[in-house]
Amino acid sequence: MVYIFIIQVIMASSFNHEDRDCWYFGAIGRNEATDLLMAEREGGVFLVRDSQSSVGDYVLCVKEDSKVSHYIINKTQQQDQARYKIGDQFFKNIPELLSFYKVHYLDTTPLIRPASKKTEKVIAKFDFEGKEKDDLSFKRGDILTVLFKDEEQWWTAKNKDGKVGSIPVPYVQKIDESQSPIDAPKPTTNNTLTQAEAAKKNQMQRRLPAKARVKQVRVPNAYDDTALKLEVGDIITVTKMNINGQWEGELNGKTGYFPFTHVEFLDDENEN
């Protein structure tokens, strides 16, 4: 009877635990993961996400009965090798962990299949020429499919040819789910500049360092000590404008990074 049960579980859990794209959901929050899994009909549906409270760790989220359980996966080092710990179990990698829980219960269920991913598409507001090997270059008007929202300013996306890479978030805009790509809003073609285009124009004409006023609040991740906290009305000294949309500057005696979309240069550079 035990063997019959194990065979039934394996048959039910037919997902490919080596296929990271199907079960890894990136930096989504606890509430978003819960809502996504509660929309599933069956128990045993799961996803793996980044831990928000412990950078570098992961969370295995599983629908069990009428609730969603969140199991922390701690990444540890043992004799110079990474190990992934869940409960009192250690694994060489996450695929091995998922394979184990195909045939072993967590609380009330083994893992049956990954949660269904929502397809989110964005349209490029202007050209982006990647500088790093992992960057995904694109042209203005290209339609991209978002795979992971890895960071606040950088997402992983796929183009129409299936090529995958990192894209700067300020350079794209979301396409409404009710719209087809044909109906998607087209990048501005008249004399009105988009934020990104205006930034590029400023980058060519503005002499640095230059003063800018903060127009949007920004509270960075507590674990990111390179990011600046911004309050509306703050005056920041911009020292470098990077093509990835993360500018460098100085505010209240601290030097760090911030999204260019959160500031606007002072018309009078002598204004304070």
Coordinates of C-alpha atoms in Angstrom, one line a residue:
M1 CA 0.0 0.0 0.0
V2 CA 2.9 2.4 0.8
Y3 CA 4.4 1.8 -2.6
I4 CA 1.1 2.4 -4.4
F5 CA 0.7 5.7 -2.5
I6 CA 4.2 6.9 -3.4
I7 CA 3.5 6.0 -7.1
Q8 CA 0.3 8.0 -7.0
V9 CA 2.0 11.0 -5.4
I10 CA 4.8 10.9 -8.1
M11 CA 2.2 10.7 -10.9
A12 CA 0.3 13.6 -9.4
S13 CA 3.5 15.6 -8.9
S14 CA 4.7 15.5 -12.4
F15 CA 6.2 19.0 -12.6
N16 CA 9.9 19.5 -13.5
H17 CA 11.7 20.5 -10.3
E18 CA 14.8 21.5 -12.4
D19 CA 12.7 24.1 -14.3
R20 CA 13.4 27.2 -12.3
D21 CA 11.3 29.4 -14.5
C22 CA 8.1 27.5 -13.6
W23 CA 8.4 27.7 -9.8
Y24 CA 10.6 30.7 -9.0
F25 CA 8.5 33.9 -8.6
G26 CA 11.3 36.3 -7.6
A27 CA 10.8 39.2 -5.2
I28 CA 7.0 39.1 -4.8
G29 CA 5.6 39.8 -1.3
R30 CA 4.0 37.5 1.2
N31 CA 0.5 38.9 0.6
E32 CA 0.8 38.7 -3.2
A33 CA 2.0 35.1 -2.9
T34 CA -0.9 34.3 -0.6
D35 CA -3.5 35.8 -2.8
L36 CA -2.1 34.0 -5.9
L37 CA -2.1 30.6 -4.2
M38 CA -5.6 31.1 -2.6
A39 CA -6.9 31.5 -6.1
E40 CA -5.8 28.0 -6.9
R41 CA -8.4 25.2 -6.5
E42 CA -6.2 22.4 -5.3
G43 CA -3.9 21.8 -2.4
G44 CA -0.2 21.2 -3.0
V45 CA 0.2 24.1 -5.4
F46 CA 3.3 26.1 -4.6
L47 CA 5.8 28.7 -5.5
V48 CA 9.3 29.8 -4.4
R49 CA 10.0 33.5 -3.7
D50 CA 12.7 35.6 -2.2
S51 CA 12.5 36.3 1.5
Q52 CA 11.7 39.9 2.3
S53 CA 13.0 39.7 5.9
S54 CA 16.2 37.7 5.3
V55 CA 18.2 38.8 2.3
G56 CA 19.6 35.8 0.5
D57 CA 17.1 33.3 1.8
Y58 CA 14.0 32.0 0.1
V59 CA 10.4 31.1 1.0
L60 CA 8.5 28.0 -0.1
C61 CA 4.8 29.0 -0.2
V62 CA 2.3 26.2 -0.4
K63 CA -1.5 26.0 -0.5
E64 CA -2.5 23.5 2.2
D65 CA -6.2 22.9 2.8
S66 CA -7.8 26.4 3.2
K67 CA -4.6 28.3 4.0
V68 CA -1.2 29.1 2.6
S69 CA 1.9 28.1 4.5
H70 CA 5.2 30.0 4.1
Y71 CA 8.3 27.9 4.8
I72 CA 11.6 29.7 5.1
I73 CA 14.5 28.2 3.2
N74 CA 17.7 29.3 4.8
K75 CA 20.8 29.4 2.6
T76 CA 23.8 28.2 4.7
Q77 CA 27.5 27.4 4.1
Q78 CA 28.8 23.9 5.1
Q79 CA 32.5 23.2 4.3
D80 CA 32.6 25.9 1.6
Q81 CA 29.5 24.6 -0.1
A82 CA 26.0 26.1 -0.1
R83 CA 23.2 24.2 1.6
Y84 CA 19.5 25.0 1.7
K85 CA 17.8 24.2 5.0
I86 CA 14.1 23.9 5.5
G87 CA 13.0 22.7 9.0
D88 CA 15.7 20.1 10.0
Q89 CA 16.3 19.0 6.4
F90 CA 19.4 20.1 4.3
F91 CA 19.6 20.0 0.5
K92 CA 22.3 20.8 -2.1
N93 CA 20.0 23.1 -4.0
I94 CA 16.4 24.1 -4.3
P95 CA 15.5 21.7 -7.1
E96 CA 16.7 18.8 -4.8
L97 CA 14.5 20.2 -2.0
L98 CA 11.4 20.4 -4.3
S99 CA 12.1 16.8 -5.6
F100 CA 12.1 15.6 -2.0
Y101 CA 8.8 17.2 -1.2
K102 CA 7.1 15.7 -4.2
V103 CA 6.9 12.5 -2.2
H104 CA 7.1 13.8 1.4
Y105 CA 4.5 15.9 3.2
L106 CA 5.2 19.4 4.4
D107 CA 2.2 19.8 6.7
T108 CA -0.9 18.3 5.0
T109 CA 0.3 17.8 1.4
P110 CA 3.3 17.1 -0.8
L111 CA 4.1 19.5 -3.7
I112 CA 1.8 18.9 -6.6
R113 CA 2.6 21.6 -9.2
P114 CA 3.8 25.2 -9.4
A115 CA 1.3 28.0 -9.3
S116 CA 0.2 29.5 -12.6
K117 CA 2.1 32.6 -13.5
K118 CA 0.3 35.7 -14.8
T119 CA 1.7 37.0 -18.0
E120 CA 2.7 40.7 -17.7
K121 CA 3.8 42.6 -20.7
V122 CA 5.5 46.0 -21.0
I123 CA 6.2 48.3 -23.9
A124 CA 9.6 50.0 -24.3
K125 CA 9.4 53.8 -24.0
F126 CA 12.7 54.3 -25.8
D127 CA 15.8 52.4 -26.9
F128 CA 18.0 50.7 -24.4
E129 CA 21.5 49.4 -25.3
G130 CA 22.6 47.0 -22.7
K131 CA 26.2 47.4 -21.3
E132 CA 26.4 44.1 -19.3
K133 CA 26.2 40.6 -20.7
D134 CA 23.0 39.9 -18.7
D135 CA 21.2 43.0 -20.1
L136 CA 18.4 42.7 -22.6
S137 CA 18.7 45.4 -25.3
F138 CA 15.5 46.6 -26.9
K139 CA 14.1 49.3 -29.2
R140 CA 11.4 51.8 -28.5
G141 CA 8.0 50.2 -29.1
D142 CA 9.2 46.6 -28.4
I143 CA 6.8 44.4 -26.4
L144 CA 8.5 42.5 -23.6
T145 CA 7.2 39.8 -21.3
V146 CA 8.2 40.2 -17.6
L147 CA 9.5 37.0 -16.1
F148 CA 10.7 38.2 -12.6
K149 CA 10.6 41.4 -10.7
D150 CA 14.1 40.9 -9.3
E151 CA 14.7 44.4 -8.0
E152 CA 12.9 47.8 -7.8
Q153 CA 14.7 49.2 -10.8
W154 CA 15.7 46.0 -12.7
W155 CA 13.4 43.2 -13.9
T156 CA 14.0 40.0 -15.9
A157 CA 12.1 40.0 -19.2
K158 CA 11.9 38.1 -22.5
N159 CA 11.6 39.5 -26.0
K160 CA 9.7 38.2 -29.0
D161 CA 12.7 36.1 -30.1
G162 CA 12.8 34.3 -26.7
K163 CA 16.0 36.1 -25.5
V164 CA 16.0 36.7 -21.7
G165 CA 17.8 39.4 -19.8
S166 CA 17.6 42.3 -17.4
I167 CA 15.7 45.5 -18.3
P168 CA 15.7 48.9 -16.5
V169 CA 12.2 49.5 -15.2
P170 CA 12.1 53.3 -15.8
Y171 CA 12.5 52.6 -19.6
V172 CA 9.2 50.6 -20.0
Q173 CA 5.6 50.9 -19.2
K174 CA 3.0 48.3 -18.3
I175 CA 0.5 47.2 -20.9
D176 CA -3.0 46.9 -19.4
E177 CA -4.2 43.2 -19.2
S178 CA -7.4 44.1 -21.1
Q179 CA -5.4 45.3 -24.1
S180 CA -3.9 43.3 -26.8
P181 CA -0.4 44.3 -28.0
I182 CA -2.0 45.9 -31.0
D183 CA -4.0 48.2 -28.7
A184 CA -1.1 48.9 -26.4
P185 CA -0.3 52.6 -25.9
K186 CA 2.5 53.6 -28.3
P187 CA 5.5 55.6 -27.1
T188 CA 5.1 59.4 -27.6
T189 CA 5.7 60.5 -31.2
N190 CA 4.9 64.2 -30.9
N191 CA 7.0 67.0 -29.4
T192 CA 6.2 66.0 -25.8
L193 CA 9.2 64.2 -24.3
T194 CA 8.7 61.1 -22.1
Q195 CA 10.5 61.2 -18.7
A196 CA 13.2 58.9 -20.1
E197 CA 13.8 61.1 -23.2
A198 CA 13.8 64.2 -21.1
A199 CA 16.4 62.5 -18.8
K200 CA 18.6 61.7 -21.8
K201 CA 18.3 65.3 -23.0
N202 CA 19.3 66.5 -19.6
Q203 CA 22.1 64.1 -19.5
M204 CA 23.6 65.6 -22.6
Q205 CA 23.1 69.2 -21.7
R206 CA 23.3 69.4 -17.9
R207 CA 26.7 70.1 -16.3
L208 CA 27.3 68.1 -13.1
P209 CA 27.2 68.3 -10.2
A210 CA 23.7 69.9 -10.3
K211 CA 20.9 70.5 -7.9
A212 CA 17.6 68.7 -8.2
R213 CA 14.4 68.7 -6.1
V214 CA 12.8 65.4 -5.0
K215 CA 9.2 65.1 -6.3
Q216 CA 8.4 61.5 -5.1
V217 CA 9.0 59.8 -1.8
R218 CA 11.3 56.8 -1.9
V219 CA 11.9 54.4 1.1
P220 CA 14.6 52.0 0.0
N221 CA 15.0 48.4 1.2
A222 CA 16.4 48.4 4.7
Y223 CA 19.2 46.0 3.6
D224 CA 20.4 48.3 0.8
D225 CA 22.8 50.7 2.3
T226 CA 23.7 52.2 -1.2
A227 CA 20.2 53.7 -1.8
L228 CA 19.2 57.1 -0.7
K229 CA 16.0 57.8 1.2
L230 CA 14.0 60.6 -0.5
E231 CA 11.4 63.0 0.9
V232 CA 9.4 65.3 -1.3
G233 CA 11.0 68.7 -1.4
D234 CA 14.5 67.5 -0.5
I235 CA 17.3 69.1 -2.6
I236 CA 19.8 66.6 -3.8
T237 CA 23.1 67.1 -5.6
V238 CA 23.2 64.9 -8.7
T239 CA 26.8 63.8 -9.3
K240 CA 26.3 61.1 -12.0
M241 CA 23.6 60.1 -14.4
N242 CA 23.8 56.4 -15.3
I243 CA 22.1 54.9 -18.3
N244 CA 20.3 52.3 -16.2
G245 CA 18.2 55.0 -14.6
Q246 CA 19.9 54.8 -11.2
W247 CA 21.6 58.1 -10.7
E248 CA 24.2 59.0 -8.1
G249 CA 24.0 61.9 -5.7
E250 CA 24.5 63.4 -2.3
L251 CA 21.8 64.2 0.2
N252 CA 22.1 65.1 3.9
G253 CA 25.7 64.1 3.9
K254 CA 25.1 60.7 2.4
T255 CA 26.2 59.6 -1.1
G256 CA 24.1 56.9 -2.8
Y257 CA 21.8 55.9 -5.7
F258 CA 18.2 56.8 -6.5
P259 CA 15.8 56.5 -9.5
F260 CA 16.0 59.5 -11.9
T261 CA 12.2 59.5 -12.1
H262 CA 12.0 60.7 -8.5
V263 CA 13.7 64.1 -9.1
E264 CA 13.6 67.1 -11.3
F265 CA 16.4 69.5 -11.9
L266 CA 16.0 73.0 -10.6
D267 CA 15.4 75.5 -13.4
D268 CA 17.7 77.9 -11.6
E269 CA 20.8 75.9 -10.8
N270 CA 21.6 78.5 -8.1
E271 CA 18.3 77.9 -6.3
N272 CA 18.6 76.4 -2.8

